[in-house]
Short mmCIF file of C-alpha atoms in Angstrom, two decimals:
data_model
loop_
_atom_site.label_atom_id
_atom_site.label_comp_id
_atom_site.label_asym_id
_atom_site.label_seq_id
_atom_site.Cartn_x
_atom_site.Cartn_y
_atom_site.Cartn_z
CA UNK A 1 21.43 -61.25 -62.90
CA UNK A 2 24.10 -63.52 -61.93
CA UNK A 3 27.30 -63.02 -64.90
CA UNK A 4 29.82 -66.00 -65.73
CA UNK A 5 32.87 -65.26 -63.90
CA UNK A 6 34.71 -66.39 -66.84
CA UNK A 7 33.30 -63.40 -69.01
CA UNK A 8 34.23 -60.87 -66.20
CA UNK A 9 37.55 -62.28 -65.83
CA UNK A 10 38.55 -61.48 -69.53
CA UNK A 11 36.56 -57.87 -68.86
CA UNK A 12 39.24 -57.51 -66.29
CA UNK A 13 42.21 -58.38 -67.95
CA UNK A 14 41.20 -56.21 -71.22
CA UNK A 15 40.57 -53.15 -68.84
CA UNK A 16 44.20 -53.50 -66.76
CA UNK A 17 46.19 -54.53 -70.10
CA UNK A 18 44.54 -51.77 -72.32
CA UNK A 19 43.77 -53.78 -75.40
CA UNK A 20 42.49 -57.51 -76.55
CA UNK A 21 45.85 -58.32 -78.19
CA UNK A 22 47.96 -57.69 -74.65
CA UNK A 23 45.18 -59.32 -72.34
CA UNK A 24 45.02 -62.01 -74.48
CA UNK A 25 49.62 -62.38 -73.87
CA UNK A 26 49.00 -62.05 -70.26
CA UNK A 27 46.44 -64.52 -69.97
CA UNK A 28 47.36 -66.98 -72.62
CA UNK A 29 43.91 -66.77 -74.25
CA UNK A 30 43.50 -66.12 -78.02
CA UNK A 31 42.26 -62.96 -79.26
CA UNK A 32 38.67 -63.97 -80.85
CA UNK A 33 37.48 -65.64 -77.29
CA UNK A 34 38.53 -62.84 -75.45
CA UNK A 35 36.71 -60.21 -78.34
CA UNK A 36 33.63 -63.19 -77.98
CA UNK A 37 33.52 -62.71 -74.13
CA UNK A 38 33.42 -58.88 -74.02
CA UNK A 39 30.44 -58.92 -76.75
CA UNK A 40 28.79 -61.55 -74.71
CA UNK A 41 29.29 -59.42 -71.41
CA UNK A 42 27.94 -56.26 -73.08
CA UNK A 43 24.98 -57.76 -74.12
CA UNK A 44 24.36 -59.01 -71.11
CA UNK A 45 24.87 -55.74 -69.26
CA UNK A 46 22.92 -54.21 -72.24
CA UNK A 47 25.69 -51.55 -72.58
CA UNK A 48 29.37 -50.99 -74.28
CA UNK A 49 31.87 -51.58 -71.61
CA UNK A 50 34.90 -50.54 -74.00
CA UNK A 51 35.17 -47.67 -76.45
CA UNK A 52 37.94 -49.10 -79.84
CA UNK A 53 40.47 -47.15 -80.99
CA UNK A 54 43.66 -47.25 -82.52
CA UNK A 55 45.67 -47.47 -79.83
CA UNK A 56 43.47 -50.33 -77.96
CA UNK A 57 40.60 -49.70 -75.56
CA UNK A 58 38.82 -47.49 -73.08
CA UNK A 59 36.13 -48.22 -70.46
CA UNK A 60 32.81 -46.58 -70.83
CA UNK A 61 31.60 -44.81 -67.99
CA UNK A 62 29.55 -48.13 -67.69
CA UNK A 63 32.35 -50.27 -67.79
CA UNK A 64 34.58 -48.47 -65.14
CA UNK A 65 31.49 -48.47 -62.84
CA UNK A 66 31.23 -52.63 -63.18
CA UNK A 67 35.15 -52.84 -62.85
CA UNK A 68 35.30 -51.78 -59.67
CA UNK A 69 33.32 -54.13 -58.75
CA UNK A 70 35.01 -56.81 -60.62
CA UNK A 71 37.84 -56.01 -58.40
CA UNK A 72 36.14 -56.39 -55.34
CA UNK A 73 35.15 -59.64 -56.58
CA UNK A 74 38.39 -60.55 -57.87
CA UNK A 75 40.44 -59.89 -54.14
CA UNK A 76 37.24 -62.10 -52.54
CA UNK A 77 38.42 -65.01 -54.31
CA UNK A 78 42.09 -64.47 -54.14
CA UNK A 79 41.66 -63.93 -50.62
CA UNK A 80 39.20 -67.30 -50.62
CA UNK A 81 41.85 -69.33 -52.20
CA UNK A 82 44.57 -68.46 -49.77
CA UNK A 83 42.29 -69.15 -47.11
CA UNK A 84 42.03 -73.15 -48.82
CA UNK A 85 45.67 -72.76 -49.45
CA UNK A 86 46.55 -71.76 -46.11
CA UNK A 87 45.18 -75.07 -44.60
CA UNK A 88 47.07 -76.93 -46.14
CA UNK A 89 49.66 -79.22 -44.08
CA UNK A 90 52.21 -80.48 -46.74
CA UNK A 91 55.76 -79.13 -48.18
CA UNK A 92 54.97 -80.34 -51.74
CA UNK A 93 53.68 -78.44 -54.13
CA UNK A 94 54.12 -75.23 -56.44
CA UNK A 95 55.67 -71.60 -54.55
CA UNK A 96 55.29 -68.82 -57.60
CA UNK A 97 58.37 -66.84 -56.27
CA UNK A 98 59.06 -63.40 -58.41
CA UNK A 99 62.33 -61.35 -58.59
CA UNK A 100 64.06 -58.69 -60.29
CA UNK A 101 66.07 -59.60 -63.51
CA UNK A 102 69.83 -59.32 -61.38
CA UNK A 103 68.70 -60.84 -58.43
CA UNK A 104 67.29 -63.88 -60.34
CA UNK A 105 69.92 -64.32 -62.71
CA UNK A 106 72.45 -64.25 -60.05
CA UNK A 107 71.38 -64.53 -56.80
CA UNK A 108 69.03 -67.13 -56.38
CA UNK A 109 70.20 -69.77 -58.57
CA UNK A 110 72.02 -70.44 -55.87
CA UNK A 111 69.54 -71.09 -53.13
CA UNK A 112 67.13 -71.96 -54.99
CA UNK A 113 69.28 -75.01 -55.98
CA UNK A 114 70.13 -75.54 -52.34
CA UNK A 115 65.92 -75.52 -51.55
CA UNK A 116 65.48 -77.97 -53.83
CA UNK A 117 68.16 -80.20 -52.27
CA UNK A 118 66.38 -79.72 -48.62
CA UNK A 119 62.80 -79.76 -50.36
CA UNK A 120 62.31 -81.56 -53.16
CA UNK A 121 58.54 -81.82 -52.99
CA UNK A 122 58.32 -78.13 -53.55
CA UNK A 123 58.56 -77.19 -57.00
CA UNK A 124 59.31 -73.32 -57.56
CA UNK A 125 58.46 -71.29 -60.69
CA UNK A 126 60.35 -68.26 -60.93
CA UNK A 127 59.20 -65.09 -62.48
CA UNK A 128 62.26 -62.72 -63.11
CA UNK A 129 60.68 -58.97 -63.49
CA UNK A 130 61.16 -55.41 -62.48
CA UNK A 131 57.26 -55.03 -62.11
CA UNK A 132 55.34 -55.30 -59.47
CA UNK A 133 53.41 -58.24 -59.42
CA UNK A 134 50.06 -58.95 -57.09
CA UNK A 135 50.45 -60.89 -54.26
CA UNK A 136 46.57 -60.49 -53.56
CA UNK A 137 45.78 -61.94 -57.12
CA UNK A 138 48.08 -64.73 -56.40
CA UNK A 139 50.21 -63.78 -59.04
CA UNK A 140 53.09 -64.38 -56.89
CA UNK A 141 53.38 -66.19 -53.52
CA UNK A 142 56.48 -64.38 -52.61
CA UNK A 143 58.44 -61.12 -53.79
CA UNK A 144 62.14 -59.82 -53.87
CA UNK A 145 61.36 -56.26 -53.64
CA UNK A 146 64.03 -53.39 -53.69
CA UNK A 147 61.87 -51.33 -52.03
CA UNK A 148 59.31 -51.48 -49.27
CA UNK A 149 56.07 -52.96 -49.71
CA UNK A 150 53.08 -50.86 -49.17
CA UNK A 151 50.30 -52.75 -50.09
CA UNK A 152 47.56 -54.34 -47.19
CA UNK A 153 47.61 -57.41 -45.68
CA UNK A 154 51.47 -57.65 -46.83
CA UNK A 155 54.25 -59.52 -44.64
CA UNK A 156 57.53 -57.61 -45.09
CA UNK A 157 60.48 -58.93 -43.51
CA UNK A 158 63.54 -56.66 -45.16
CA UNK A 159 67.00 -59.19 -45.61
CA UNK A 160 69.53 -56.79 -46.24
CA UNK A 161 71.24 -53.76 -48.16
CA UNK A 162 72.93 -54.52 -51.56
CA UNK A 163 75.68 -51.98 -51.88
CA UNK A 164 76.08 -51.06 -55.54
CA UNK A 165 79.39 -49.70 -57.38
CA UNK A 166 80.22 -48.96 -61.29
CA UNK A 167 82.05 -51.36 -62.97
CA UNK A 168 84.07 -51.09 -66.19
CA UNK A 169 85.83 -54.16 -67.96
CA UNK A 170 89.38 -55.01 -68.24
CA UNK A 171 89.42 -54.36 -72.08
CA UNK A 172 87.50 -51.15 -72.00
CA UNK A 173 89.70 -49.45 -69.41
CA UNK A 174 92.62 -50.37 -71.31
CA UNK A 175 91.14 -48.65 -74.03
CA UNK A 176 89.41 -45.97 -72.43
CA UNK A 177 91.77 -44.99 -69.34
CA UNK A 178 90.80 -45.08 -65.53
CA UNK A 179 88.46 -42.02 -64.60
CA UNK A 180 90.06 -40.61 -61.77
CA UNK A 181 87.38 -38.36 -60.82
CA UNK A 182 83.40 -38.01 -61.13
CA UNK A 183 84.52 -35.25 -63.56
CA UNK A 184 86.31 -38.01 -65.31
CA UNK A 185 83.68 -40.49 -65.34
CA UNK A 186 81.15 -38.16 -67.15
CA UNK A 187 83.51 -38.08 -70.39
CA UNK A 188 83.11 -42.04 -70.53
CA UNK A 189 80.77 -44.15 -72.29
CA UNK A 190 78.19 -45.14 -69.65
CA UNK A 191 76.03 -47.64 -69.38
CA UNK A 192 72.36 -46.70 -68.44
CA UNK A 193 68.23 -47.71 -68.12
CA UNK A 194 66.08 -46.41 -70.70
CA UNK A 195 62.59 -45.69 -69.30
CA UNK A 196 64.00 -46.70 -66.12
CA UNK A 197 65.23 -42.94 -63.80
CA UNK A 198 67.07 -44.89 -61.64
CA UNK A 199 70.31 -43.68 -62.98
CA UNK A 200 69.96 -40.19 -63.82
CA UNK A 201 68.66 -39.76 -60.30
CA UNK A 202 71.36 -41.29 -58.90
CA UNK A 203 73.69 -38.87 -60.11
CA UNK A 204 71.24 -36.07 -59.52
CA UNK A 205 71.63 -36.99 -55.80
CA UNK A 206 75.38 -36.03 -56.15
CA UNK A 207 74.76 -32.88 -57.79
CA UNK A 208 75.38 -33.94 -61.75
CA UNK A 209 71.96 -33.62 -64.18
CA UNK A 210 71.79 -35.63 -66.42
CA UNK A 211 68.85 -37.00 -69.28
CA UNK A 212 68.65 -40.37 -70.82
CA UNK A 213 70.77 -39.12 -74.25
CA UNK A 214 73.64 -38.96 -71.27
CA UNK A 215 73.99 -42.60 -71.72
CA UNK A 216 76.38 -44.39 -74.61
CA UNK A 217 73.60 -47.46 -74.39
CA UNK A 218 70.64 -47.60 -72.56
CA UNK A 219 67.97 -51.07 -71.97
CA UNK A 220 65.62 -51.28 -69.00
CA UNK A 221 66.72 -54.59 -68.43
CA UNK A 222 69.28 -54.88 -65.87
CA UNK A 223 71.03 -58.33 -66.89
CA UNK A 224 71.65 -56.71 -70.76
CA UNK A 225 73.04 -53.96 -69.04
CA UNK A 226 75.20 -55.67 -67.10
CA UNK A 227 75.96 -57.81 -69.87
CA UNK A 228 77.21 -54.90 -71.88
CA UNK A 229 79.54 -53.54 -69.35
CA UNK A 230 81.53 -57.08 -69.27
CA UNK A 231 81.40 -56.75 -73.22
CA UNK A 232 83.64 -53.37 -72.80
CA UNK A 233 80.78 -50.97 -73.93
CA UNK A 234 81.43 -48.81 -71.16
CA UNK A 235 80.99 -48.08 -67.21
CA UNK A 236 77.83 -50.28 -65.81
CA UNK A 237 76.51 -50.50 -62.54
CA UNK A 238 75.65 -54.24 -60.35
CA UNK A 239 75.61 -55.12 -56.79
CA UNK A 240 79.38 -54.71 -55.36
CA UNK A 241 79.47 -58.72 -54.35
CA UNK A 242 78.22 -59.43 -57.90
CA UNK A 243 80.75 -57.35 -59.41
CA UNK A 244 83.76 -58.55 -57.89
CA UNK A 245 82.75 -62.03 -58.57
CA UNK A 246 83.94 -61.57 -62.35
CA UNK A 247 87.53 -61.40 -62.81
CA UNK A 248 87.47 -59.33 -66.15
CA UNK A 249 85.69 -56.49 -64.37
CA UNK A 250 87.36 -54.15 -61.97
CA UNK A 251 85.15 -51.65 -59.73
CA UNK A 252 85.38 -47.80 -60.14
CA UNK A 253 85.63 -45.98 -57.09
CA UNK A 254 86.39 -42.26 -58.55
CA UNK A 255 82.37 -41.34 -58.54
CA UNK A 256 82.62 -41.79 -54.50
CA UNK A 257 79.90 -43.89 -52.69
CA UNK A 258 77.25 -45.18 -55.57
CA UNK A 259 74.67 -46.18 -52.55
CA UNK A 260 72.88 -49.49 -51.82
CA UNK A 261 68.96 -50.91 -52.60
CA UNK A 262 67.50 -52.25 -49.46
CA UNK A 263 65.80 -56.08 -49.97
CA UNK A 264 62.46 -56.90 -48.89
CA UNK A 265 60.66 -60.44 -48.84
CA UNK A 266 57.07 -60.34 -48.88
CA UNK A 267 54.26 -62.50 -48.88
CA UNK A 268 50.83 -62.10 -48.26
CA UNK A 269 49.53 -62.47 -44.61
CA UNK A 270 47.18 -65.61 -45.32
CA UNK A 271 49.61 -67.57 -47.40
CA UNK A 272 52.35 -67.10 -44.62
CA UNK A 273 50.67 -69.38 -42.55
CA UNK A 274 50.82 -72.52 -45.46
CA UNK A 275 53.68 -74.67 -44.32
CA UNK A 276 55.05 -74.91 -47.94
CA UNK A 277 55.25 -70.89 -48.52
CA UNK A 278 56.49 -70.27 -44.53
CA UNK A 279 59.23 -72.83 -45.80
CA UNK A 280 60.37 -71.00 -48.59
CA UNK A 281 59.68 -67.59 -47.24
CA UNK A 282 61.57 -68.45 -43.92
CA UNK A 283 64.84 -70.54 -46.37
CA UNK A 284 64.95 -67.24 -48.35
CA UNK A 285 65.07 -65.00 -45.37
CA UNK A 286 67.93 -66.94 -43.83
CA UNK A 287 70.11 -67.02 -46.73
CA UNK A 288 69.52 -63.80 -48.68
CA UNK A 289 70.63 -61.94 -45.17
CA UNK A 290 74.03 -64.49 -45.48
CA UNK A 291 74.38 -63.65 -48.70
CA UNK A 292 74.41 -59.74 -47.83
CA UNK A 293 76.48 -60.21 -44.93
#
């Protein structure tokens, strides 16, 4: 039986996203064609793929056998298409280039502004996220990682260390008083992530437990948090060069050494050798180790 790829790739997005409603987001389908497709599938498979609840769905012991071959046919193509893109011998075109929330609020603007001065046949569509997105699916071309890649047939090239410090506004210290000590900054309001243990085990690694009701506010997203430290909330943390840049915030050095994220750019092996992503891949290498320097 040979199965319209269309119908398994909705089976495949339901299955990773968990429900109809979220696959449908992700893939910028509506609801009812994605519910049509999986009733089409299962008929044609002459078994339920998905078990409904409440909470979304479930693959079948049916359905989890087929997806893993979905998958495998899935990573064919992607690797097919970046065999066609590799060939290609132009610098126009689209790079899907993803990032975490800081680094693409503040770092790249930047150089990506200065790319599109050198290049401006290559268009770039920037995905600012914490998650990790595919570079097998093509979901991104190139990654800004914070952390090294381990996924196959992945070109890592790491760019630099970001040293990171707490930072407390102007206002807030005038309200709140230097801390003069780590002892001292665990009475103030602090800034932290919410799902996010980044934080807590950050302090852990200097001795100090702490739990998520530690922190005065707390939002997985990096920029808010940020954001809310230059409001006067309380004590945030950013990259030290990003910190210093803004005159109303002054860096706290009474909690000692904070630490630093390493930076790694990544690509997929096969789309390294396209002109248009070397380009890019090679631009962002050159600069983001400047930037660090």
């Amino acid at each position: 039986m040979r199965f319209d790829w269309t119908l398994l790739e909705t089976f495949a997005a339901v299955g990773e996203h968990g429900s109809l409603s979220a696959a449908a987001r992700a893939t910028g389908t509506s609801q009812p064609t994605m519910s049509r497709h999986i009733s089409t599938l299962e008929q044609e498979v002459g078994a339920r793929l998905f078990e409904r609840g409440v909470n979304g769905v479930a693959l079948t012991a049916t359905g989890a056998s087929l997806m893993k071959h979905v998958e495998d046919m899935a990573d064919a193509a992607a690797r097919l298409d970046m065999v066609v893109a590799g060939n290609a011998e132009t610098l126009s075109g689209s790079i899907r280039l993803t990032a975490s929330d800081i680094v693409a609020t503040y770092v790249l603007p930047a150089l990506l502004t200065e790319l599109r001065i050198a290049e401006p046949a290559i268009t770039i569509e920037l995905v600012a996220t914490d998650t990790t997105e595919n570079l097998l699916r093509r979901e991104a071309d190139i990654a800004v990682r914070m952390y090294r890649p381990t996924q196959s047939d992945i070109i890592s090239q790491k760019v630099g260390e970001l040293k990171m410090g707490m930072f407390a506004s102007r206002s807030y210290l005038a309200r709140c008083g230097m801390p003069e000590s780590l002892e001292d900054v665990l009475q103030h309001d602090i800034i932290g992530y919410d799902r996010s243990t980044l934080i807590i085990d950050g302090f852990k690694q200097v001795g100090v437990k702490v739990d998520r009701d530690f922190f005065a506010f707390r939002s997985d997203d990096q920029v808010v948090c940020w954001e809310m430290a230059r409001a006067g909330l309380g004590i945030g943390f950013n990259q030290v060069q990003l910190g210093e840049q803004h005159p109303n915030m002054v860096r706290i050095d009474a909690a000692g050494d904070v630490g630093s994220l390493p930076v790694w750019l990544t690509a997929h092996s096969e789309l390294r050798s396209n002109p248009r992503v070397r380009r890019v891949f090679d631009f962002l290498a050159e600069r983001l180790k400047q930037t660090m320097k």
